[in-house]
mmCIF file with all atom_site columns, C-alpha atoms in Angstrom:
data_model
loop_
_atom_site.group_PDB
_atom_site.id
_atom_site.type_symbol
_atom_site.label_atom_id
_atom_site.label_alt_id
_atom_site.label_comp_id
_atom_site.label_asym_id
_atom_site.label_entity_id
_atom_site.label_seq_id
_atom_site.pdbx_PDB_ins_code
_atom_site.Cartn_x
_atom_site.Cartn_y
_atom_site.Cartn_z
_atom_site.occupancy
_atom_site.B_iso_or_equiv
_atom_site.pdbx_formal_charge
_atom_site.auth_seq_id
_atom_site.auth_comp_id
_atom_site.auth_asym_id
_atom_site.auth_atom_id
_atom_site.pdbx_PDB_model_num
ATOM 1   C CA . MET A 1 1   ? 98.425  170.628 84.820 1.00 0.00 ? 1   MET A CA 1
ATOM 2   C CA . GLY A 1 2   ? 100.909 167.883 83.762 1.00 0.00 ? 2   GLY A CA 1
ATOM 3   C CA . ALA A 1 3   ? 101.113 166.305 80.343 1.00 0.00 ? 3   ALA A CA 1
ATOM 4   C CA . MET A 1 4   ? 99.603  162.872 79.778 1.00 0.00 ? 4   MET A CA 1
ATOM 5   C CA . ALA A 1 5   ? 102.110 160.058 79.743 1.00 0.00 ? 5   ALA A CA 1
ATOM 6   C CA . GLY A 1 6   ? 102.794 158.573 76.329 1.00 0.00 ? 6   GLY A CA 1
ATOM 7   C CA . PRO A 1 7   ? 103.622 154.916 75.702 1.00 0.00 ? 7   PRO A CA 1
ATOM 8   C CA . GLU A 1 8   ? 107.350 155.607 75.988 1.00 0.00 ? 8   GLU A CA 1
ATOM 9   C CA . ASP A 1 9   ? 106.836 157.171 79.426 1.00 0.00 ? 9   ASP A CA 1
ATOM 10  C CA . ARG A 1 10  ? 104.775 154.237 80.710 1.00 0.00 ? 10  ARG A CA 1
ATOM 11  C CA . GLU A 1 11  ? 107.614 151.865 79.795 1.00 0.00 ? 11  GLU A CA 1
ATOM 12  C CA . GLN A 1 12  ? 110.228 153.929 81.616 1.00 0.00 ? 12  GLN A CA 1
ATOM 13  C CA . PRO A 1 13  ? 110.149 151.943 84.900 1.00 0.00 ? 13  PRO A CA 1
ATOM 14  C CA . LEU A 1 14  ? 110.812 148.718 82.964 1.00 0.00 ? 14  LEU A CA 1
ATOM 15  C CA . ARG A 1 15  ? 113.966 149.935 81.207 1.00 0.00 ? 15  ARG A CA 1
ATOM 16  C CA . GLY A 1 16  ? 117.060 148.055 82.238 1.00 0.00 ? 16  GLY A CA 1
ATOM 17  C CA . ILE A 1 17  ? 115.120 144.935 83.238 1.00 0.00 ? 17  ILE A CA 1
ATOM 18  C CA . GLY A 1 18  ? 115.322 143.302 79.819 1.00 0.00 ? 18  GLY A CA 1
ATOM 19  C CA . THR A 1 19  ? 112.567 141.806 77.719 1.00 0.00 ? 19  THR A CA 1
ATOM 20  C CA . ALA A 1 20  ? 113.185 138.255 79.008 1.00 0.00 ? 20  ALA A CA 1
ATOM 21  C CA . ALA A 1 21  ? 112.524 139.394 82.559 1.00 0.00 ? 21  ALA A CA 1
ATOM 22  C CA . ILE A 1 22  ? 109.390 141.227 81.482 1.00 0.00 ? 22  ILE A CA 1
ATOM 23  C CA . ARG A 1 23  ? 108.109 138.121 79.738 1.00 0.00 ? 23  ARG A CA 1
ATOM 24  C CA . ARG A 1 24  ? 108.953 136.004 82.779 1.00 0.00 ? 24  ARG A CA 1
ATOM 25  C CA . ALA A 1 25  ? 107.007 138.129 85.228 1.00 0.00 ? 25  ALA A CA 1
ATOM 26  C CA . PRO A 1 26  ? 104.748 135.597 86.994 1.00 0.00 ? 26  PRO A CA 1
ATOM 27  C CA . SER A 1 27  ? 101.197 135.445 85.744 1.00 0.00 ? 27  SER A CA 1
ATOM 28  C CA . ALA A 1 28  ? 98.221  133.483 87.036 1.00 0.00 ? 28  ALA A CA 1
ATOM 29  C CA . VAL A 1 29  ? 98.923  130.856 84.366 1.00 0.00 ? 29  VAL A CA 1
ATOM 30  C CA . ASP A 1 30  ? 102.561 130.594 85.504 1.00 0.00 ? 30  ASP A CA 1
ATOM 31  C CA . GLU A 1 31  ? 101.485 130.183 89.124 1.00 0.00 ? 31  GLU A CA 1
ATOM 32  C CA . GLN A 1 32  ? 99.000  127.426 88.231 1.00 0.00 ? 32  GLN A CA 1
ATOM 33  C CA . ALA A 1 33  ? 101.654 125.619 86.184 1.00 0.00 ? 33  ALA A CA 1
ATOM 34  C CA . LEU A 1 34  ? 104.175 125.853 89.030 1.00 0.00 ? 34  LEU A CA 1
ATOM 35  C CA . ARG A 1 35  ? 101.569 124.530 91.459 1.00 0.00 ? 35  ARG A CA 1
ATOM 36  C CA . ALA A 1 36  ? 100.829 121.604 89.098 1.00 0.00 ? 36  ALA A CA 1
ATOM 37  C CA . LEU A 1 37  ? 104.566 120.811 88.863 1.00 0.00 ? 37  LEU A CA 1
ATOM 38  C CA . GLU A 1 38  ? 104.861 120.860 92.657 1.00 0.00 ? 38  GLU A CA 1
ATOM 39  C CA . LEU A 1 39  ? 101.796 118.663 93.198 1.00 0.00 ? 39  LEU A CA 1
ATOM 40  C CA . PHE A 1 40  ? 102.271 116.064 90.456 1.00 0.00 ? 40  PHE A CA 1
ATOM 41  C CA . GLY A 1 41  ? 105.908 116.251 89.375 1.00 0.00 ? 41  GLY A CA 1
ATOM 42  C CA . ASP A 1 42  ? 107.738 117.016 86.158 1.00 0.00 ? 42  ASP A CA 1
ATOM 43  C CA . PRO A 1 43  ? 106.590 114.884 83.186 1.00 0.00 ? 43  PRO A CA 1
ATOM 44  C CA . ALA A 1 44  ? 109.895 115.637 81.430 1.00 0.00 ? 44  ALA A CA 1
ATOM 45  C CA . ALA A 1 45  ? 111.806 113.975 84.289 1.00 0.00 ? 45  ALA A CA 1
ATOM 46  C CA . GLU A 1 46  ? 109.528 110.966 84.846 1.00 0.00 ? 46  GLU A CA 1
ATOM 47  C CA . GLU A 1 47  ? 105.985 109.828 84.224 1.00 0.00 ? 47  GLU A CA 1
ATOM 48  C CA . VAL A 1 48  ? 103.520 111.698 86.416 1.00 0.00 ? 48  VAL A CA 1
ATOM 49  C CA . ARG A 1 49  ? 100.307 110.061 87.585 1.00 0.00 ? 49  ARG A CA 1
ATOM 50  C CA . LEU A 1 50  ? 97.108  112.084 87.348 1.00 0.00 ? 50  LEU A CA 1
ATOM 51  C CA . PRO A 1 51  ? 93.621  111.152 88.570 1.00 0.00 ? 51  PRO A CA 1
ATOM 52  C CA . SER A 1 52  ? 91.239  110.122 85.824 1.00 0.00 ? 52  SER A CA 1
ATOM 53  C CA . ARG A 1 53  ? 88.907  113.094 86.182 1.00 0.00 ? 53  ARG A CA 1
ATOM 54  C CA . PRO A 1 54  ? 87.904  115.748 83.630 1.00 0.00 ? 54  PRO A CA 1
ATOM 55  C CA . GLU A 1 55  ? 89.759  118.486 85.536 1.00 0.00 ? 55  GLU A CA 1
ATOM 56  C CA . SER A 1 56  ? 93.025  116.574 85.010 1.00 0.00 ? 56  SER A CA 1
ATOM 57  C CA . ALA A 1 57  ? 93.006  117.745 81.396 1.00 0.00 ? 57  ALA A CA 1
ATOM 58  C CA . ALA A 1 58  ? 93.631  121.302 82.648 1.00 0.00 ? 58  ALA A CA 1
ATOM 59  C CA . THR A 1 59  ? 96.454  120.057 84.899 1.00 0.00 ? 59  THR A CA 1
ATOM 60  C CA . ALA A 1 60  ? 98.026  118.158 81.987 1.00 0.00 ? 60  ALA A CA 1
ATOM 61  C CA . ARG A 1 61  ? 97.786  121.286 79.794 1.00 0.00 ? 61  ARG A CA 1
ATOM 62  C CA . ARG A 1 62  ? 99.576  123.346 82.454 1.00 0.00 ? 62  ARG A CA 1
ATOM 63  C CA . LEU A 1 63  ? 102.293 120.738 82.843 1.00 0.00 ? 63  LEU A CA 1
ATOM 64  C CA . ALA A 1 64  ? 102.760 120.522 79.067 1.00 0.00 ? 64  ALA A CA 1
ATOM 65  C CA . GLN A 1 65  ? 102.950 124.281 78.701 1.00 0.00 ? 65  GLN A CA 1
ATOM 66  C CA . SER A 1 66  ? 105.523 124.591 81.479 1.00 0.00 ? 66  SER A CA 1
ATOM 67  C CA . VAL A 1 67  ? 107.750 121.907 79.951 1.00 0.00 ? 67  VAL A CA 1
ATOM 68  C CA . VAL A 1 68  ? 107.471 123.022 76.320 1.00 0.00 ? 68  VAL A CA 1
ATOM 69  C CA . LEU A 1 69  ? 107.813 126.771 76.890 1.00 0.00 ? 69  LEU A CA 1
ATOM 70  C CA . TRP A 1 70  ? 109.926 127.120 80.010 1.00 0.00 ? 70  TRP A CA 1
ATOM 71  C CA . GLN A 1 71  ? 112.096 124.012 80.194 1.00 0.00 ? 71  GLN A CA 1
ATOM 72  C CA . TRP A 1 72  ? 112.566 123.283 76.517 1.00 0.00 ? 72  TRP A CA 1
ATOM 73  C CA . GLY A 1 73  ? 112.243 126.882 75.266 1.00 0.00 ? 73  GLY A CA 1
ATOM 74  C CA . LEU A 1 74  ? 110.194 125.934 72.207 1.00 0.00 ? 74  LEU A CA 1
ATOM 75  C CA . SER A 1 75  ? 108.006 128.347 70.259 1.00 0.00 ? 75  SER A CA 1
ATOM 76  C CA . PRO A 1 76  ? 104.563 129.438 71.462 1.00 0.00 ? 76  PRO A CA 1
ATOM 77  C CA . GLN A 1 77  ? 103.033 127.790 68.364 1.00 0.00 ? 77  GLN A CA 1
ATOM 78  C CA . VAL A 1 78  ? 104.598 124.425 69.224 1.00 0.00 ? 78  VAL A CA 1
ATOM 79  C CA . ALA A 1 79  ? 103.424 124.864 72.812 1.00 0.00 ? 79  ALA A CA 1
ATOM 80  C CA . GLU A 1 80  ? 99.895  125.647 71.624 1.00 0.00 ? 80  GLU A CA 1
ATOM 81  C CA . HIS A 1 81  ? 99.767  122.481 69.504 1.00 0.00 ? 81  HIS A CA 1
ATOM 82  C CA . VAL A 1 82  ? 101.254 120.310 72.252 1.00 0.00 ? 82  VAL A CA 1
ATOM 83  C CA . VAL A 1 83  ? 98.830  121.673 74.841 1.00 0.00 ? 83  VAL A CA 1
ATOM 84  C CA . LEU A 1 84  ? 95.859  120.999 72.543 1.00 0.00 ? 84  LEU A CA 1
ATOM 85  C CA . LEU A 1 85  ? 96.981  117.465 71.706 1.00 0.00 ? 85  LEU A CA 1
ATOM 86  C CA . VAL A 1 86  ? 97.777  116.617 75.334 1.00 0.00 ? 86  VAL A CA 1
ATOM 87  C CA . SER A 1 87  ? 94.277  117.733 76.213 1.00 0.00 ? 87  SER A CA 1
ATOM 88  C CA . GLU A 1 88  ? 92.822  115.432 73.539 1.00 0.00 ? 88  GLU A CA 1
ATOM 89  C CA . LEU A 1 89  ? 94.810  112.362 74.644 1.00 0.00 ? 89  LEU A CA 1
ATOM 90  C CA . VAL A 1 90  ? 94.014  112.990 78.304 1.00 0.00 ? 90  VAL A CA 1
ATOM 91  C CA . GLY A 1 91  ? 90.347  113.513 77.467 1.00 0.00 ? 91  GLY A CA 1
ATOM 92  C CA . ASN A 1 92  ? 90.280  110.154 75.688 1.00 0.00 ? 92  ASN A CA 1
ATOM 93  C CA . ALA A 1 93  ? 91.994  108.420 78.623 1.00 0.00 ? 93  ALA A CA 1
ATOM 94  C CA . VAL A 1 94  ? 89.513  109.916 81.094 1.00 0.00 ? 94  VAL A CA 1
ATOM 95  C CA . ARG A 1 95  ? 86.431  109.367 78.935 1.00 0.00 ? 95  ARG A CA 1
ATOM 96  C CA . HIS A 1 96  ? 87.034  105.934 77.462 1.00 0.00 ? 96  HIS A CA 1
ATOM 97  C CA . THR A 1 97  ? 89.240  103.806 79.727 1.00 0.00 ? 97  THR A CA 1
ATOM 98  C CA . GLY A 1 98  ? 87.506  103.585 83.100 1.00 0.00 ? 98  GLY A CA 1
ATOM 99  C CA . ALA A 1 99  ? 90.894  103.980 84.765 1.00 0.00 ? 99  ALA A CA 1
ATOM 100 C CA . ARG A 1 100 ? 91.401  105.549 88.180 1.00 0.00 ? 100 ARG A CA 1
ATOM 101 C CA . THR A 1 101 ? 94.655  107.200 87.071 1.00 0.00 ? 101 THR A CA 1
ATOM 102 C CA . PHE A 1 102 ? 96.726  107.695 83.946 1.00 0.00 ? 102 PHE A CA 1
ATOM 103 C CA . GLY A 1 103 ? 100.333 108.631 83.289 1.00 0.00 ? 103 GLY A CA 1
ATOM 104 C CA . LEU A 1 104 ? 101.783 111.594 81.385 1.00 0.00 ? 104 LEU A CA 1
ATOM 105 C CA . ARG A 1 105 ? 105.361 111.619 80.094 1.00 0.00 ? 105 ARG A CA 1
ATOM 106 C CA . MET A 1 106 ? 107.151 114.146 77.887 1.00 0.00 ? 106 MET A CA 1
ATOM 107 C CA . LEU A 1 107 ? 110.416 113.310 76.117 1.00 0.00 ? 107 LEU A CA 1
ATOM 108 C CA . ARG A 1 108 ? 112.791 115.460 74.117 1.00 0.00 ? 108 ARG A CA 1
ATOM 109 C CA . ARG A 1 109 ? 115.256 114.111 71.599 1.00 0.00 ? 109 ARG A CA 1
ATOM 110 C CA . ARG A 1 110 ? 117.295 115.949 69.035 1.00 0.00 ? 110 ARG A CA 1
ATOM 111 C CA . SER A 1 111 ? 114.768 117.645 66.710 1.00 0.00 ? 111 SER A CA 1
ATOM 112 C CA . TRP A 1 112 ? 111.799 115.726 68.189 1.00 0.00 ? 112 TRP A CA 1
ATOM 113 C CA . ILE A 1 113 ? 109.456 115.768 71.146 1.00 0.00 ? 113 ILE A CA 1
ATOM 114 C CA . ARG A 1 114 ? 107.306 112.836 72.185 1.00 0.00 ? 114 ARG A CA 1
ATOM 115 C CA . ILE A 1 115 ? 104.293 113.028 74.481 1.00 0.00 ? 115 ILE A CA 1
ATOM 116 C CA . GLU A 1 116 ? 102.869 109.856 76.016 1.00 0.00 ? 116 GLU A CA 1
ATOM 117 C CA . VAL A 1 117 ? 99.644  109.150 77.893 1.00 0.00 ? 117 VAL A CA 1
ATOM 118 C CA . ARG A 1 118 ? 99.561  105.710 79.538 1.00 0.00 ? 118 ARG A CA 1
ATOM 119 C CA . ASP A 1 119 ? 96.403  104.060 80.855 1.00 0.00 ? 119 ASP A CA 1
ATOM 120 C CA . PRO A 1 120 ? 95.463  100.533 82.022 1.00 0.00 ? 120 PRO A CA 1
ATOM 121 C CA . SER A 1 121 ? 92.980  99.841  79.204 1.00 0.00 ? 121 SER A CA 1
ATOM 122 C CA . ARG A 1 122 ? 94.010  97.748  76.222 1.00 0.00 ? 122 ARG A CA 1
ATOM 123 C CA . GLY A 1 123 ? 91.155  99.179  74.149 1.00 0.00 ? 123 GLY A CA 1
ATOM 124 C CA . LEU A 1 124 ? 92.619  100.834 71.069 1.00 0.00 ? 124 LEU A CA 1
ATOM 125 C CA . PRO A 1 125 ? 91.685  104.391 70.087 1.00 0.00 ? 125 PRO A CA 1
ATOM 126 C CA . CYS A 1 126 ? 90.130  104.701 66.664 1.00 0.00 ? 126 CYS A CA 1
ATOM 127 C CA . LEU A 1 127 ? 90.653  107.508 64.158 1.00 0.00 ? 127 LEU A CA 1
ATOM 128 C CA . MET A 1 128 ? 87.153  108.263 62.888 1.00 0.00 ? 128 MET A CA 1
ATOM 129 C CA . PRO A 1 129 ? 86.151  110.270 59.829 1.00 0.00 ? 129 PRO A CA 1
ATOM 130 C CA . VAL A 1 130 ? 85.175  113.782 60.896 1.00 0.00 ? 130 VAL A CA 1
ATOM 131 C CA . GLN A 1 131 ? 82.446  115.899 59.360 1.00 0.00 ? 131 GLN A CA 1
ATOM 132 C CA . GLU A 1 132 ? 82.358  119.696 59.518 1.00 0.00 ? 132 GLU A CA 1
ATOM 133 C CA . MET A 1 133 ? 79.396  119.839 61.910 1.00 0.00 ? 133 MET A CA 1
ATOM 134 C CA . ASP A 1 134 ? 80.596  117.097 64.302 1.00 0.00 ? 134 ASP A CA 1
ATOM 135 C CA . VAL A 1 135 ? 80.757  118.292 67.904 1.00 0.00 ? 135 VAL A CA 1
ATOM 136 C CA . SER A 1 136 ? 82.757  115.338 69.245 1.00 0.00 ? 136 SER A CA 1
ATOM 137 C CA . GLY A 1 137 ? 85.135  112.697 67.969 1.00 0.00 ? 137 GLY A CA 1
ATOM 138 C CA . ARG A 1 138 ? 87.738  115.175 66.715 1.00 0.00 ? 138 ARG A CA 1
ATOM 139 C CA . GLY A 1 139 ? 90.490  114.328 69.213 1.00 0.00 ? 139 GLY A CA 1
ATOM 140 C CA . LEU A 1 140 ? 92.500  111.791 67.227 1.00 0.00 ? 140 LEU A CA 1
ATOM 141 C CA . PHE A 1 141 ? 91.731  113.702 64.037 1.00 0.00 ? 141 PHE A CA 1
ATOM 142 C CA . LEU A 1 142 ? 93.541  116.698 65.567 1.00 0.00 ? 142 LEU A CA 1
ATOM 143 C CA . VAL A 1 143 ? 96.382  114.500 66.794 1.00 0.00 ? 143 VAL A CA 1
ATOM 144 C CA . ASP A 1 144 ? 96.704  113.059 63.286 1.00 0.00 ? 144 ASP A CA 1
ATOM 145 C CA . LYS A 1 145 ? 96.714  116.495 61.622 1.00 0.00 ? 145 LYS A CA 1
ATOM 146 C CA . LEU A 1 146 ? 98.933  118.460 64.027 1.00 0.00 ? 146 LEU A CA 1
ATOM 147 C CA . SER A 1 147 ? 101.552 115.863 64.958 1.00 0.00 ? 147 SER A CA 1
ATOM 148 C CA . ASP A 1 148 ? 104.173 114.365 62.687 1.00 0.00 ? 148 ASP A CA 1
ATOM 149 C CA . ARG A 1 149 ? 103.541 110.837 63.963 1.00 0.00 ? 149 ARG A CA 1
ATOM 150 C CA . TRP A 1 150 ? 101.300 109.184 66.491 1.00 0.00 ? 150 TRP A CA 1
ATOM 151 C CA . GLY A 1 151 ? 100.501 105.694 67.616 1.00 0.00 ? 151 GLY A CA 1
ATOM 152 C CA . VAL A 1 152 ? 99.633  103.265 70.367 1.00 0.00 ? 152 VAL A CA 1
ATOM 153 C CA . ASP A 1 153 ? 101.959 100.820 72.111 1.00 0.00 ? 153 ASP A CA 1
ATOM 154 C CA . LEU A 1 154 ? 100.177 97.905  73.778 1.00 0.00 ? 154 LEU A CA 1
ATOM 155 C CA . LEU A 1 155 ? 101.609 96.986  77.165 1.00 0.00 ? 155 LEU A CA 1
ATOM 156 C CA . PRO A 1 156 ? 101.056 93.850  79.270 1.00 0.00 ? 156 PRO A CA 1
ATOM 157 C CA . ARG A 1 157 ? 98.641  95.919  81.361 1.00 0.00 ? 157 ARG A CA 1
ATOM 158 C CA . GLY A 1 158 ? 97.276  98.736  79.249 1.00 0.00 ? 158 GLY A CA 1
ATOM 159 C CA . LYS A 1 159 ? 98.619  100.957 76.526 1.00 0.00 ? 159 LYS A CA 1
ATOM 160 C CA . THR A 1 160 ? 100.561 104.116 75.794 1.00 0.00 ? 160 THR A CA 1
ATOM 161 C CA . THR A 1 161 ? 99.070  106.522 73.271 1.00 0.00 ? 161 THR A CA 1
ATOM 162 C CA . TRP A 1 162 ? 101.695 108.928 71.976 1.00 0.00 ? 162 TRP A CA 1
ATOM 163 C CA . PHE A 1 163 ? 102.452 111.611 69.440 1.00 0.00 ? 163 PHE A CA 1
ATOM 164 C CA . GLU A 1 164 ? 105.673 113.078 68.152 1.00 0.00 ? 164 GLU A CA 1
ATOM 165 C CA . MET A 1 165 ? 106.441 116.468 66.682 1.00 0.00 ? 165 MET A CA 1
ATOM 166 C CA . ARG A 1 166 ? 109.524 117.664 64.860 1.00 0.00 ? 166 ARG A CA 1
ATOM 167 C CA . VAL A 1 167 ? 110.955 120.786 66.514 1.00 0.00 ? 167 VAL A CA 1
ATOM 168 C CA . ALA A 1 168 ? 113.799 123.147 65.779 1.00 0.00 ? 168 ALA A CA 1
ATOM 169 C CA . ASP A 1 169 ? 116.920 122.613 67.868 1.00 0.00 ? 169 ASP A CA 1
ATOM 170 C CA . ARG A 1 170 ? 118.066 125.586 69.893 1.00 0.00 ? 170 ARG A CA 1
#
């Protein structure tokens, strides 16, 4: 009867691959993000247009995660905050604008990232006071608390709601 394999024995086949390769092994999340990039484009290269439907929030989260983690190589904590805030801005665009589509753009400058959601409505979002037991209305509150700056730029036909976060340079 053979001995049971210990943790060091289970890792044996992975030796020599390197931890970066282990971390980059494709997962279901990676595959969904790659599919979203193929279908809609890269929001770090140019604005991507997404349909104004609730399921587009998940697509926008995947796109944001792929850009922040894989392209820009930022920390998982930054990625988590960006993904959450993208979801909130997209949710507001879908819920409150009546638009058929909206745009998502992600920009990186030295020490800063900027995420923009553009829609055809000129209605301004409103930061509301939030109570502990509130079940909705927390989106801009989260954007205000987790980003370094946020705002709205009115356009001739619509607006761009954006947030910026300070990030460490590589």
